[in-house]
Short mmCIF file of C-alpha atoms and ligand atoms in Angstrom, two decimals:
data_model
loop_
_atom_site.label_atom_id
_atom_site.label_comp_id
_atom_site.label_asym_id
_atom_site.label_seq_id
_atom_site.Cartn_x
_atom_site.Cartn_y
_atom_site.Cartn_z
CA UNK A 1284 136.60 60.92 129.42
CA UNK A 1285 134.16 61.43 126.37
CA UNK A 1286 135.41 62.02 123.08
CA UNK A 1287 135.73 65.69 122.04
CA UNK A 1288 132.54 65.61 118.96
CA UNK A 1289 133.81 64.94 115.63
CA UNK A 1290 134.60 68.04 113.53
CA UNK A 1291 131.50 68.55 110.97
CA UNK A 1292 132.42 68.90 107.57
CA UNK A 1293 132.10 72.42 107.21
CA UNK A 1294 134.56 73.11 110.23
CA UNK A 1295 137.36 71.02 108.60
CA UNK A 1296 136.67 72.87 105.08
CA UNK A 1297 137.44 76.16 106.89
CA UNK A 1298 140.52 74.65 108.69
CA UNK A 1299 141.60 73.94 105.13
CA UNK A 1300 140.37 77.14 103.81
CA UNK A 1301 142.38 79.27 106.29
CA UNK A 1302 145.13 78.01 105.60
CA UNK A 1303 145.54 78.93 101.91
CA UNK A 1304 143.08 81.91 102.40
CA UNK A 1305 143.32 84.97 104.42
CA UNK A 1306 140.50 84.88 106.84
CA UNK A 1307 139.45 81.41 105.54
CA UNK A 1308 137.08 82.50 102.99
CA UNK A 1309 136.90 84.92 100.20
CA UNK A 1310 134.43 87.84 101.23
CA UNK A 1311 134.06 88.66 104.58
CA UNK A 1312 130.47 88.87 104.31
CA UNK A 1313 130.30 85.05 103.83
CA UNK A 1314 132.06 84.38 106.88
CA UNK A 1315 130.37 83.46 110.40
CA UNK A 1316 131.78 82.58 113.70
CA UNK A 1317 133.60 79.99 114.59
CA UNK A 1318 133.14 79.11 110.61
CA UNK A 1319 130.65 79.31 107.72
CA UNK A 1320 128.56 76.63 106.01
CA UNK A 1321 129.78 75.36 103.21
CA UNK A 1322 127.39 75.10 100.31
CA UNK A 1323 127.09 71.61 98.57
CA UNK A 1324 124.07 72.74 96.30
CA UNK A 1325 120.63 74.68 96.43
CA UNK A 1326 117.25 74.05 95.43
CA UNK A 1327 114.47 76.51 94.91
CA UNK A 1328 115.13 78.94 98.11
CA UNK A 1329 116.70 76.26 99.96
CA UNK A 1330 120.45 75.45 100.40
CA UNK A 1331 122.04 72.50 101.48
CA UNK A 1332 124.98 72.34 103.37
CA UNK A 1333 127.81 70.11 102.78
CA UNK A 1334 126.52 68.58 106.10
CA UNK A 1335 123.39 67.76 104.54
CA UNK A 1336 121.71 71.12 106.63
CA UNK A 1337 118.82 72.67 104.72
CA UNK A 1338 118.76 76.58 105.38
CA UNK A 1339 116.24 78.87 103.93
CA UNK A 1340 118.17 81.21 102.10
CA UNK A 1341 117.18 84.87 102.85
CA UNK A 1342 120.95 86.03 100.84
CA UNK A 1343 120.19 84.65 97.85
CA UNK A 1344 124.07 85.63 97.01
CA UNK A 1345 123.67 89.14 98.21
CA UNK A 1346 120.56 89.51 96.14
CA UNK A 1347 121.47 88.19 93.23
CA UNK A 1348 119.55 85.25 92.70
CA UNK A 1349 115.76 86.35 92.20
CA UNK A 1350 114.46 82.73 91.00
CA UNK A 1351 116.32 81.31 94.27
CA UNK A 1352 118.77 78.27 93.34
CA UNK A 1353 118.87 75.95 90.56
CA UNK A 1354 115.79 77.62 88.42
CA UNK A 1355 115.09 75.11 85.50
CA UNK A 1356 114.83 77.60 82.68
CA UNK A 1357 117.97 79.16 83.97
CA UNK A 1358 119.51 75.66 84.10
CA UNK A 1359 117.87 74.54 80.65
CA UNK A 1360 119.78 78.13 79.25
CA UNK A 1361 123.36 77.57 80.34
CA UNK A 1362 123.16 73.84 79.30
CA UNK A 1363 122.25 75.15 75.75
CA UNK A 1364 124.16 77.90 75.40
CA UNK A 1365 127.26 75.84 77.02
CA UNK A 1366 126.87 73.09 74.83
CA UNK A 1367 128.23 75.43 72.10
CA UNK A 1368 131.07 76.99 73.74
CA UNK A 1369 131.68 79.40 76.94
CA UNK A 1370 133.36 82.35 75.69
CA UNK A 1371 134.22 83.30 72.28
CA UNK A 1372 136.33 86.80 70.91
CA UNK A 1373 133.45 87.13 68.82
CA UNK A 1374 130.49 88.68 70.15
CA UNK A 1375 127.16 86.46 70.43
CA UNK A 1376 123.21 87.47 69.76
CA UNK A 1377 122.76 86.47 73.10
CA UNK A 1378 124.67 90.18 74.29
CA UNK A 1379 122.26 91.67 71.90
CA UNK A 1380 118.85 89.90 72.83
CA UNK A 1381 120.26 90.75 76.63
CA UNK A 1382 120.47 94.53 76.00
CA UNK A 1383 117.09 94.50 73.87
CA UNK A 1384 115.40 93.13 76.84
CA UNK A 1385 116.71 96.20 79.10
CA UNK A 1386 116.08 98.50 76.36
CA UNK A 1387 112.59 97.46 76.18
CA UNK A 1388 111.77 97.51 80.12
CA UNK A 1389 112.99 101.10 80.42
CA UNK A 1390 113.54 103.43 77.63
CA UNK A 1391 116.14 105.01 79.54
CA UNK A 1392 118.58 101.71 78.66
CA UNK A 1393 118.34 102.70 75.38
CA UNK A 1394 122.12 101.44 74.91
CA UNK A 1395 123.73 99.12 77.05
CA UNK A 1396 127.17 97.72 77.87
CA UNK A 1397 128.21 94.42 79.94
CA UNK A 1398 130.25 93.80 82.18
CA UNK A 1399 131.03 91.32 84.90
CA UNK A 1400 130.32 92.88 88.42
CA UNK A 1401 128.63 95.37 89.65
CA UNK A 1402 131.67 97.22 90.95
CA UNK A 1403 132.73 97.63 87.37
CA UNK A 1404 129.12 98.59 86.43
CA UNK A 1405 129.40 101.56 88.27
CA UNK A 1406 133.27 102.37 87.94
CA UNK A 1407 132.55 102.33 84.29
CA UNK A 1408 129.57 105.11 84.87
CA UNK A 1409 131.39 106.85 86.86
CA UNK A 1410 134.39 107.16 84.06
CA UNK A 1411 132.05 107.81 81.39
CA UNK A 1412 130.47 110.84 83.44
CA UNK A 1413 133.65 112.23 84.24
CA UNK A 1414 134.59 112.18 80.67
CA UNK A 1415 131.39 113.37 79.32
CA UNK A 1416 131.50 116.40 81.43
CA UNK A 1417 135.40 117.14 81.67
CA UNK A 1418 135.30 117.18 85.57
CA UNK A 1419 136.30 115.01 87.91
CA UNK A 1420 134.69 115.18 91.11
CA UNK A 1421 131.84 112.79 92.29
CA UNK A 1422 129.11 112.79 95.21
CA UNK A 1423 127.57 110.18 96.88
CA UNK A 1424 125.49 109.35 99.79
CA UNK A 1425 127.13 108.46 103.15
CA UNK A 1426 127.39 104.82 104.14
CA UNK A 1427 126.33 103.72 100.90
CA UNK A 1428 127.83 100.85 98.69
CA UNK A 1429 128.66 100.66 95.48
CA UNK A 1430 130.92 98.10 94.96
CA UNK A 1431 135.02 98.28 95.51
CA UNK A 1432 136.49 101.11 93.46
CA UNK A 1433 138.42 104.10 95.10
CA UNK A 1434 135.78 106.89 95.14
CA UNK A 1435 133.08 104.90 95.50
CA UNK A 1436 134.47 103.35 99.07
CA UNK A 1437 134.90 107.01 100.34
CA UNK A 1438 132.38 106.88 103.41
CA UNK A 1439 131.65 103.52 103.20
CA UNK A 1440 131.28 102.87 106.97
CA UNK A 1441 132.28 106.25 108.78
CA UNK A 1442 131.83 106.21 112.71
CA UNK A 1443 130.60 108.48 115.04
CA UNK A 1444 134.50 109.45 115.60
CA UNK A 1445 135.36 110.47 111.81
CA UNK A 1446 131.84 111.30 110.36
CA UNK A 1447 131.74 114.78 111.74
CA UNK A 1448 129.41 116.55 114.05
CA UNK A 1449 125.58 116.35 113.06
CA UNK A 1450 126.01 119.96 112.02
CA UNK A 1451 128.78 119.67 109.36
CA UNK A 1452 128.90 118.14 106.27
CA UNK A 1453 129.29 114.67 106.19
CA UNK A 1454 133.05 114.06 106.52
CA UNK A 1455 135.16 112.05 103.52
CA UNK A 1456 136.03 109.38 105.22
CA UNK A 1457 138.96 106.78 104.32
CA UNK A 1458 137.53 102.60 104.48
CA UNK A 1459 140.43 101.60 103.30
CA UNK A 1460 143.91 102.08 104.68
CA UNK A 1461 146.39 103.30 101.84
CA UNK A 1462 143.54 105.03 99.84
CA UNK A 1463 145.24 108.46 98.74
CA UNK A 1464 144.55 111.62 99.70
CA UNK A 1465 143.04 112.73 96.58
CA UNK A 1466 140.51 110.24 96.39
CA UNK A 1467 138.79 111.67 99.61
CA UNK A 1468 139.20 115.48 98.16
CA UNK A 1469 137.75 114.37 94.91
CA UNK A 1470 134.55 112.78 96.79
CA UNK A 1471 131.79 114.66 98.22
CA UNK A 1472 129.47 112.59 100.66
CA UNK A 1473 125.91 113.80 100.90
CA UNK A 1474 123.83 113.11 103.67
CA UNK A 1475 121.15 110.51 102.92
CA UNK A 1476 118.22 111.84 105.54
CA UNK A 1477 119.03 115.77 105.13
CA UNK A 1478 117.40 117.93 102.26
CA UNK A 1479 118.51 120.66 103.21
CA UNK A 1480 121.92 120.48 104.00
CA UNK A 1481 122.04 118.19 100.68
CA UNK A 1482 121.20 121.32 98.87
CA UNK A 1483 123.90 123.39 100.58
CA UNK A 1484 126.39 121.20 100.08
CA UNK A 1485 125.46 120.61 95.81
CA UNK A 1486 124.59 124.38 95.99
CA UNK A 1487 128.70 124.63 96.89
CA UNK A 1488 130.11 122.02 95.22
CA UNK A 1489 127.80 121.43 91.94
CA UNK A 1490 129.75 122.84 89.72
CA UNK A 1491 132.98 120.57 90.18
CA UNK A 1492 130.98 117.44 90.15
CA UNK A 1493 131.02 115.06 87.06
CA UNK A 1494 128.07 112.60 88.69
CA UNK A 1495 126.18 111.87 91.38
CA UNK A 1496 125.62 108.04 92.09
CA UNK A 1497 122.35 107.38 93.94
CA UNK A 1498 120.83 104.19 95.21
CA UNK A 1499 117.68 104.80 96.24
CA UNK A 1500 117.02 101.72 98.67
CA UNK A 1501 120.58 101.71 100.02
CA UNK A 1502 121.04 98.94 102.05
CA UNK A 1503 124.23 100.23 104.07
CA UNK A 1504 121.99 103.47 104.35
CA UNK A 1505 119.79 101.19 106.23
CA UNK A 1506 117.51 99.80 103.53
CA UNK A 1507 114.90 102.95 103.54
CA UNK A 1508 113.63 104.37 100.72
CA UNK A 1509 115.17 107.51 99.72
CA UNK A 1510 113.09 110.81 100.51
CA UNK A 1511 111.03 113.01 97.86
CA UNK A 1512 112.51 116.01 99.25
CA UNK A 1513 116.08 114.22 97.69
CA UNK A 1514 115.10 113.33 95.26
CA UNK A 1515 113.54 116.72 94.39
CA UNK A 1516 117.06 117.68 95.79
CA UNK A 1517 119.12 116.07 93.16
CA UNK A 1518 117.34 116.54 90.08
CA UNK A 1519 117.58 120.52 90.59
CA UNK A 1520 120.92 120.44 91.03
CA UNK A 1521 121.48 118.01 88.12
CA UNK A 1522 119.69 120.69 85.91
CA UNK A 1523 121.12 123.31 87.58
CA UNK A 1524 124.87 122.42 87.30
CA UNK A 1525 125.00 119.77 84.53
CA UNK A 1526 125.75 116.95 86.54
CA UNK A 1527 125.52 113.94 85.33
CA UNK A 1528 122.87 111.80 87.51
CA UNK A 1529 124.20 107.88 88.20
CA UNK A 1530 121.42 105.58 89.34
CA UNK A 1531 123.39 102.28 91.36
CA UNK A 1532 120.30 99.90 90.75
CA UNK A 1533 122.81 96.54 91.02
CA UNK A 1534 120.32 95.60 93.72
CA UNK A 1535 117.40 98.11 93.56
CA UNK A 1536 116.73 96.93 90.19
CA UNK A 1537 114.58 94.54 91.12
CA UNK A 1538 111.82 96.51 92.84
CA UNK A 1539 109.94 97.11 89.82
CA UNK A 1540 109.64 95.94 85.84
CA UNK A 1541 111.69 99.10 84.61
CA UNK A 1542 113.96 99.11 87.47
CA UNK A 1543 113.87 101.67 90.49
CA UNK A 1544 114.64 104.83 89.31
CA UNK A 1545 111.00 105.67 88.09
CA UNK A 1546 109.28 104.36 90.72
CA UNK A 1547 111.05 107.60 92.50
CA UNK A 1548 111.19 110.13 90.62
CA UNK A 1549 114.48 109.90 89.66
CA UNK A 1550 116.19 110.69 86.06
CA UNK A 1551 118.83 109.04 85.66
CA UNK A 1552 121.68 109.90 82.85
CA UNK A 1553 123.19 106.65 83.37
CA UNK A 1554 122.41 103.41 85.02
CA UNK A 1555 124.53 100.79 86.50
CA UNK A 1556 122.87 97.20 87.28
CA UNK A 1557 123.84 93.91 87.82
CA UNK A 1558 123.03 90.97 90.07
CA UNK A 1559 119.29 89.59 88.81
CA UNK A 1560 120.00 90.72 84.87
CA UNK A 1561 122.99 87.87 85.09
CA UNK A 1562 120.63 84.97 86.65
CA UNK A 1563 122.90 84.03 89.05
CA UNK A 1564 126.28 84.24 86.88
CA UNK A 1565 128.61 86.88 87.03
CA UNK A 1566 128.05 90.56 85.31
CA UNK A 1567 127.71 93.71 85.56
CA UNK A 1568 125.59 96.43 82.79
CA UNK A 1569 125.80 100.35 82.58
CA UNK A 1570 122.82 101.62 80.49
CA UNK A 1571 121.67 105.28 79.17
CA UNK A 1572 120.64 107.06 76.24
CA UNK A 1573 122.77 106.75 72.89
CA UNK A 1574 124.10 110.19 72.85
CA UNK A 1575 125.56 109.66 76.56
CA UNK A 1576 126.34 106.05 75.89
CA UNK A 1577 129.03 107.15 72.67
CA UNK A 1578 131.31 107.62 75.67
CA UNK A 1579 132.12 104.49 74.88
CA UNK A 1580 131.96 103.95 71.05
CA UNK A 1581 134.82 102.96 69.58
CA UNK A 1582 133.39 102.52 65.78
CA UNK A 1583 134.80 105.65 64.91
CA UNK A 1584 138.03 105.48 66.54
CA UNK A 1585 139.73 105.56 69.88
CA UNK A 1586 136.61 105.87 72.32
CA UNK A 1587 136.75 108.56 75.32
CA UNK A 1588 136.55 105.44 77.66
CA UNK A 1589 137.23 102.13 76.48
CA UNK A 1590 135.24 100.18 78.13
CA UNK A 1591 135.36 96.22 77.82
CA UNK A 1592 137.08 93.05 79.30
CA UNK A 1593 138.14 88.91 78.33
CA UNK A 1594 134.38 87.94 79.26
CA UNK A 1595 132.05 90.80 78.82
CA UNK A 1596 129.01 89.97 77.25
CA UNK A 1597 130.18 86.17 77.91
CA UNK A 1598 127.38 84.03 76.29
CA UNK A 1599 126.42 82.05 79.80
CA UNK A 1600 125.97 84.97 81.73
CA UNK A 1601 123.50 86.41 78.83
CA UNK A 1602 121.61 83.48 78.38
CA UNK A 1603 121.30 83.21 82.12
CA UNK A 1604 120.34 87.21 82.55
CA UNK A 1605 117.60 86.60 79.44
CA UNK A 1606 115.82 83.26 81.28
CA UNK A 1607 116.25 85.18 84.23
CA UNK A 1608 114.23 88.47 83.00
CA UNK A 1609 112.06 86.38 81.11
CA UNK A 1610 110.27 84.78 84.30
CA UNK A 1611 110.76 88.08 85.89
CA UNK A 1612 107.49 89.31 84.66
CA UNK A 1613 105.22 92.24 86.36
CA UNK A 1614 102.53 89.78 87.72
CA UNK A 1615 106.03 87.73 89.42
CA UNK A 1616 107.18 91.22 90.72
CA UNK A 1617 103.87 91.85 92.07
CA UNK A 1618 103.35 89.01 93.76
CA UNK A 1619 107.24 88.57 95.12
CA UNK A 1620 106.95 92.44 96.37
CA UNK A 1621 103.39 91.47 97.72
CA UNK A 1622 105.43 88.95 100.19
CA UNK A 1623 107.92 91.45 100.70
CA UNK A 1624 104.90 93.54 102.15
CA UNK A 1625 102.94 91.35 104.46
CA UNK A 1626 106.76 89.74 106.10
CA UNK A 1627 107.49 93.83 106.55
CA UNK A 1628 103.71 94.27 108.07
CA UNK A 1629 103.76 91.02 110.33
CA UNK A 1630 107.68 91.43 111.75
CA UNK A 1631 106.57 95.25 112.69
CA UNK A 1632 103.33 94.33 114.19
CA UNK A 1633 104.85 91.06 115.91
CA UNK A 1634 107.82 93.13 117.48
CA UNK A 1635 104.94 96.01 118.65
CA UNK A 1636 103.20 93.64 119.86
CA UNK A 1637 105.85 91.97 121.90
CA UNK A 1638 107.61 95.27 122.91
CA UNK A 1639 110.54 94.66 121.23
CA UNK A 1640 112.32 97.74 120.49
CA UNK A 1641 113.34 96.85 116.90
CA UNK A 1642 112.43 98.10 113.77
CA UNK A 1643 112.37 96.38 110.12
CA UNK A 1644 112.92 98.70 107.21
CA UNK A 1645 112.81 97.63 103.09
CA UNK A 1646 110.74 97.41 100.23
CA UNK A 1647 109.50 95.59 97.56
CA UNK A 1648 111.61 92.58 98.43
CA UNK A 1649 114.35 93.49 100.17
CA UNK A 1650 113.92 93.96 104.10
CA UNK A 1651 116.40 94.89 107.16
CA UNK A 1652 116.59 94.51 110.91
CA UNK A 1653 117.64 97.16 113.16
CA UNK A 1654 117.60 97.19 116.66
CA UNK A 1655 116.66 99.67 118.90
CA UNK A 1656 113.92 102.58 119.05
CA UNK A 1657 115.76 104.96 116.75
CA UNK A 1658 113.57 105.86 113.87
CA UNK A 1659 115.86 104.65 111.43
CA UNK A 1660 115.91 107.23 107.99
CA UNK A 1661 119.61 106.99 106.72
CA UNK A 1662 123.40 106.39 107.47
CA UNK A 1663 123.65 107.52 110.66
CA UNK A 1664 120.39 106.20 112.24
CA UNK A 1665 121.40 102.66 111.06
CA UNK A 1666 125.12 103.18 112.51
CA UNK A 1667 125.13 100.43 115.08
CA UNK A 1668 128.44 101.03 117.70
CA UNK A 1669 130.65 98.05 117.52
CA UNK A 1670 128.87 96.31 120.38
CA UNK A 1671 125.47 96.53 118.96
CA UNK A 1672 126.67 94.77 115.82
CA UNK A 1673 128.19 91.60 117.98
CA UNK A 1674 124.55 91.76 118.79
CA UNK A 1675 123.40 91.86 115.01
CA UNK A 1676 125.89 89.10 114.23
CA UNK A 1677 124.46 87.13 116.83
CA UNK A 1678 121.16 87.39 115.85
CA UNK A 1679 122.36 86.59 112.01
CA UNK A 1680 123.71 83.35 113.62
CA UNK A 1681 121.62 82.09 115.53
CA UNK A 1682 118.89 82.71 112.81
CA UNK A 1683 121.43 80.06 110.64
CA UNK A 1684 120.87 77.89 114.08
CA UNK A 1685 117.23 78.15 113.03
CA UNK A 1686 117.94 77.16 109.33
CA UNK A 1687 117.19 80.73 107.84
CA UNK A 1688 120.17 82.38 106.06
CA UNK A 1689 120.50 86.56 106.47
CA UNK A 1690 123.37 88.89 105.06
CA UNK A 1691 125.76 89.91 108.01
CA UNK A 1692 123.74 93.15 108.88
CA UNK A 1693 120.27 90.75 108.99
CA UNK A 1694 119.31 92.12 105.84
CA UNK A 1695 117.46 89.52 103.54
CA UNK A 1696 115.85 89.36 99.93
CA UNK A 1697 113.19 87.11 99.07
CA UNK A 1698 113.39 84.98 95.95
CA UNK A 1699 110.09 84.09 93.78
CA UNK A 1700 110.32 80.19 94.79
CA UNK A 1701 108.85 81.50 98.26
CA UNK A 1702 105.19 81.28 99.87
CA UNK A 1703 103.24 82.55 102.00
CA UNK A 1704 104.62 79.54 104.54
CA UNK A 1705 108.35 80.82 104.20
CA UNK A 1706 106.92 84.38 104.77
CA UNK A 1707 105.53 82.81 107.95
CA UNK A 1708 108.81 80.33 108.89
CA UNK A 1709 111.02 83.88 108.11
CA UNK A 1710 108.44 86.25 110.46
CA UNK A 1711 108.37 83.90 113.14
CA UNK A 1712 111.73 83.16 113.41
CA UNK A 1713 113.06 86.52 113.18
CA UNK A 1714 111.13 88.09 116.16
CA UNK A 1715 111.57 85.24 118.56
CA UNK A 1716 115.37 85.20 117.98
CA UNK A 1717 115.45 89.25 117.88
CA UNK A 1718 113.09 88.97 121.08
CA UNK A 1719 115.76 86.26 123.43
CA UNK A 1720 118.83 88.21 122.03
CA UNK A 1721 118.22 91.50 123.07
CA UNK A 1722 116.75 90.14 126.30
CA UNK A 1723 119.81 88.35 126.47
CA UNK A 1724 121.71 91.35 126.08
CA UNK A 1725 119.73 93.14 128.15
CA UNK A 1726 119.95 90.84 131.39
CA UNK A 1727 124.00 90.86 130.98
CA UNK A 1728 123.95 94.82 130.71
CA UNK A 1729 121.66 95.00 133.55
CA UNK A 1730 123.87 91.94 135.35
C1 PLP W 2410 124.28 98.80 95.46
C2 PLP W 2410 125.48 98.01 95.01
N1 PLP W 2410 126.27 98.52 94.06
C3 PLP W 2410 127.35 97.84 93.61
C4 PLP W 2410 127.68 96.61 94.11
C5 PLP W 2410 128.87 95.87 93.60
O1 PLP W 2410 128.45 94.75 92.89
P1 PLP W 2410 129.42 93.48 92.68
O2 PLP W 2410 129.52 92.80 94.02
O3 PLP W 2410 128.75 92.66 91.63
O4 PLP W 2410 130.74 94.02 92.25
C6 PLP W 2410 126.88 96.04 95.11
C7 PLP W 2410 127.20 94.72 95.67
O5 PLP W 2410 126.57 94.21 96.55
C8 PLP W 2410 125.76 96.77 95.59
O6 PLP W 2410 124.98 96.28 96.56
#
């Protein structure tokens, strides 16, 4: 009898892992079947596994990392900034140098305040608007993610069973067991993909609302670009109602020099980012004018929000935002979304010209896989039914089988170490693996 094969590295990591960590690993959407990789170190867009496997990295830490792994100015930044000390109850010029660079990319980050996540980016813009304009309601789009706080979860992932009928408003729908009641009456979910009933439902409810957050590439929303006609949508009722507009550009940020907002036509009050502006360390930013921003001044006594925590503004995460802006320059952006274009234009033609009934949504440089003919516009035309995402997860693995790395929904985000040959290793990859799964899956349905 032959030996069973010896356990790889990473499969005796996660044997440790679960063991002192529920479900082995500490975000689901690092996890893979029967176990993850385990990092050992990255370099440019590659990682390397702690089995020595190099993988293409199309996650770049859910987006974070724009310069891919190991960037030397980021490097050279920490080191110096380290050197003198990691975190001090003092603030540091590098906090102010950080917000100066935000403040001169878009005008509307006139004022800015750090943080360390994205989640408490927009929690923190979301209790500023609520105590700028005395209410306490919020909207935001169905499906869409903006990090873990309360209201902000509402919708997250509703199903075809909870959502409500195509012909009501969207439904507040719990993601979390033991959120309370309130929560759900106090959020209003708008429908990514529908104008009109978009206007109803802020025509009804404008009045209560203390913010709208918006994202508009939301990736749970199925990575397509948000419509004029919402956008158009939004900004009346803003004006109409004075509701305070919050643009979630933690990822969407990157699309363009000043951010995404522009780009669309949106005006945002206040705007939450994260992600790229930390260079691959932890933070989190909310940005707006000065007036709106005195929500949180507290030079003149208690503030209305206090906002602040042990390592906001933390010196390594500002010198590693300012190297990473710094080399984030239009002509990078152009190029990097330039990429972002031609993978978009060869994946669609190579799956029309196969007759693969997928589709590949995105922008700049951010892109997503969906299967199926659906024209995919929001939410609900992403929704894939619990067996379609086995097949999504499949495909996500058996990319990693390939050495390419995707997010769990085969979402991916290119970082500016890549060429034209990853564009072509990425295209090429994809549609053969999307093309044998869902033949694959085909055949057994059909078996
Ligand atoms: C659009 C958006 N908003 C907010 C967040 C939360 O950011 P963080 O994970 O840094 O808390 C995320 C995280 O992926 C996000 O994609």
């Amino acid at each position: 009898m032959s030996a069973p094969p010896a356990k790889s590295r990473s499969e005796s990591a996660y044997v440790r892992e679960a063991k002192v960590v529920p479900g082995g690993s500490m975000r689901a959407a690092q996890w893979f079947k029967p176990h993850p990789p385990y990092a050992a170190r990255g370099e440019g867009c590659w990682v390397i596994d702690i089995d020595g496997r190099r993988i293409l990295d199309c996650a770049n830490n859910f987006f974070s990392l724009i310069h891919g792994h190991a960037f030397p100015p980021i490097l050279d930044a920490v080191h110096r900034a380290m050197a003198g000390g990691t975190a001090f109850g003092l603030p540091t010029e590098s906090e102010i140098l950080l917000a100066e660079t935000l403040a001169a990319r878009n005008p509307r980050m006139e004022q800015t305040r750090f943080c360390n996540s994205g989640t408490e980016a927009v929690l923190s813009a979301v209790k500023g608007a609520r105590a700028i304009t005395g209410r306490e309601r919020i909207a935001k789009f169905e499906g869409c993610y903006h990090g873990a706080y309360d209201w902000m979860e509402v919708s997250l992932d509703p199903s075809p069973a909870n959502w409500n009928d195509e012909s009501c408003n969207p439904a507040s729908v719990r993601s979390n067991a033991g959120v309370p009641e309130s929560v759900l009456r106090e959020t209003v979910v708008l429908p990514y993909d529908d104008p009109q009933r978009c206007a109803d439902i802020l025509r009804h409810e404008g009045r209560t609302l203390a913010a709208i957050v918006v994202d508009p590439l939301a990736s749970r929303a199925g990575t397509v670009p948000m419509s004029k006609e919402i956008v158009g949508v939004l900004r009346e009722a803003c004006r109409r109602d004075g509701i305070l507009l919050i643009a979630d550009e933690v990822i969407s940020f990157r699309l363009s020099f000043d951010g995404a907002s522009r780009s669309f036509g949106l005006e945002p009050d206040l705007i939450a980012t994260a992600k790229i502006i930390g260079g691959g360390l932890p933070i989190g930013a909310v940005s707006g004018s000065a007036d709106l921003m005195s929500v949180f001044n507290h030079a003149e006594g208690k503030p209305k929000v206090s906002m602040g925590g042990t390592f906001s503004g933390n010196p390594l995460s500002m010198a590693a935002g300012l190297a990473s802006l710094a080399h984030y320059s239009q002509s990078a952006i152009e190029r990097l979304n330039g990429l972002g274009d031609r993978l978009r234009n060869k994946v669609r033609d190579s799956f029309s010209a196969a007759g693969v009934a997928a589709s590949f949504t995105g922008m700049g440089s951010l892109f997503r896989l969906h299967l199926g003919g659906a024209n995919v516009t929001g939410y609900r035309t992403a929704y894939t039914s619990p067996e379609k995402t086995q097949l999504i997860r499949r495909i996500q693995f058996a990319m990693l089988e390939e050495g390419i790395l995707l997010t769990p929904n085969c979402s991916g985000a290119l970082s500016t170490p890549m060429t034209e040959s990853e564009i072509s290793l990425i295209a090429d990859k994809l549609v053969a693996v999307v093309a044998k799964q869902v033949a694959g899956h085909e055949s057994v349905a059909a078996g």
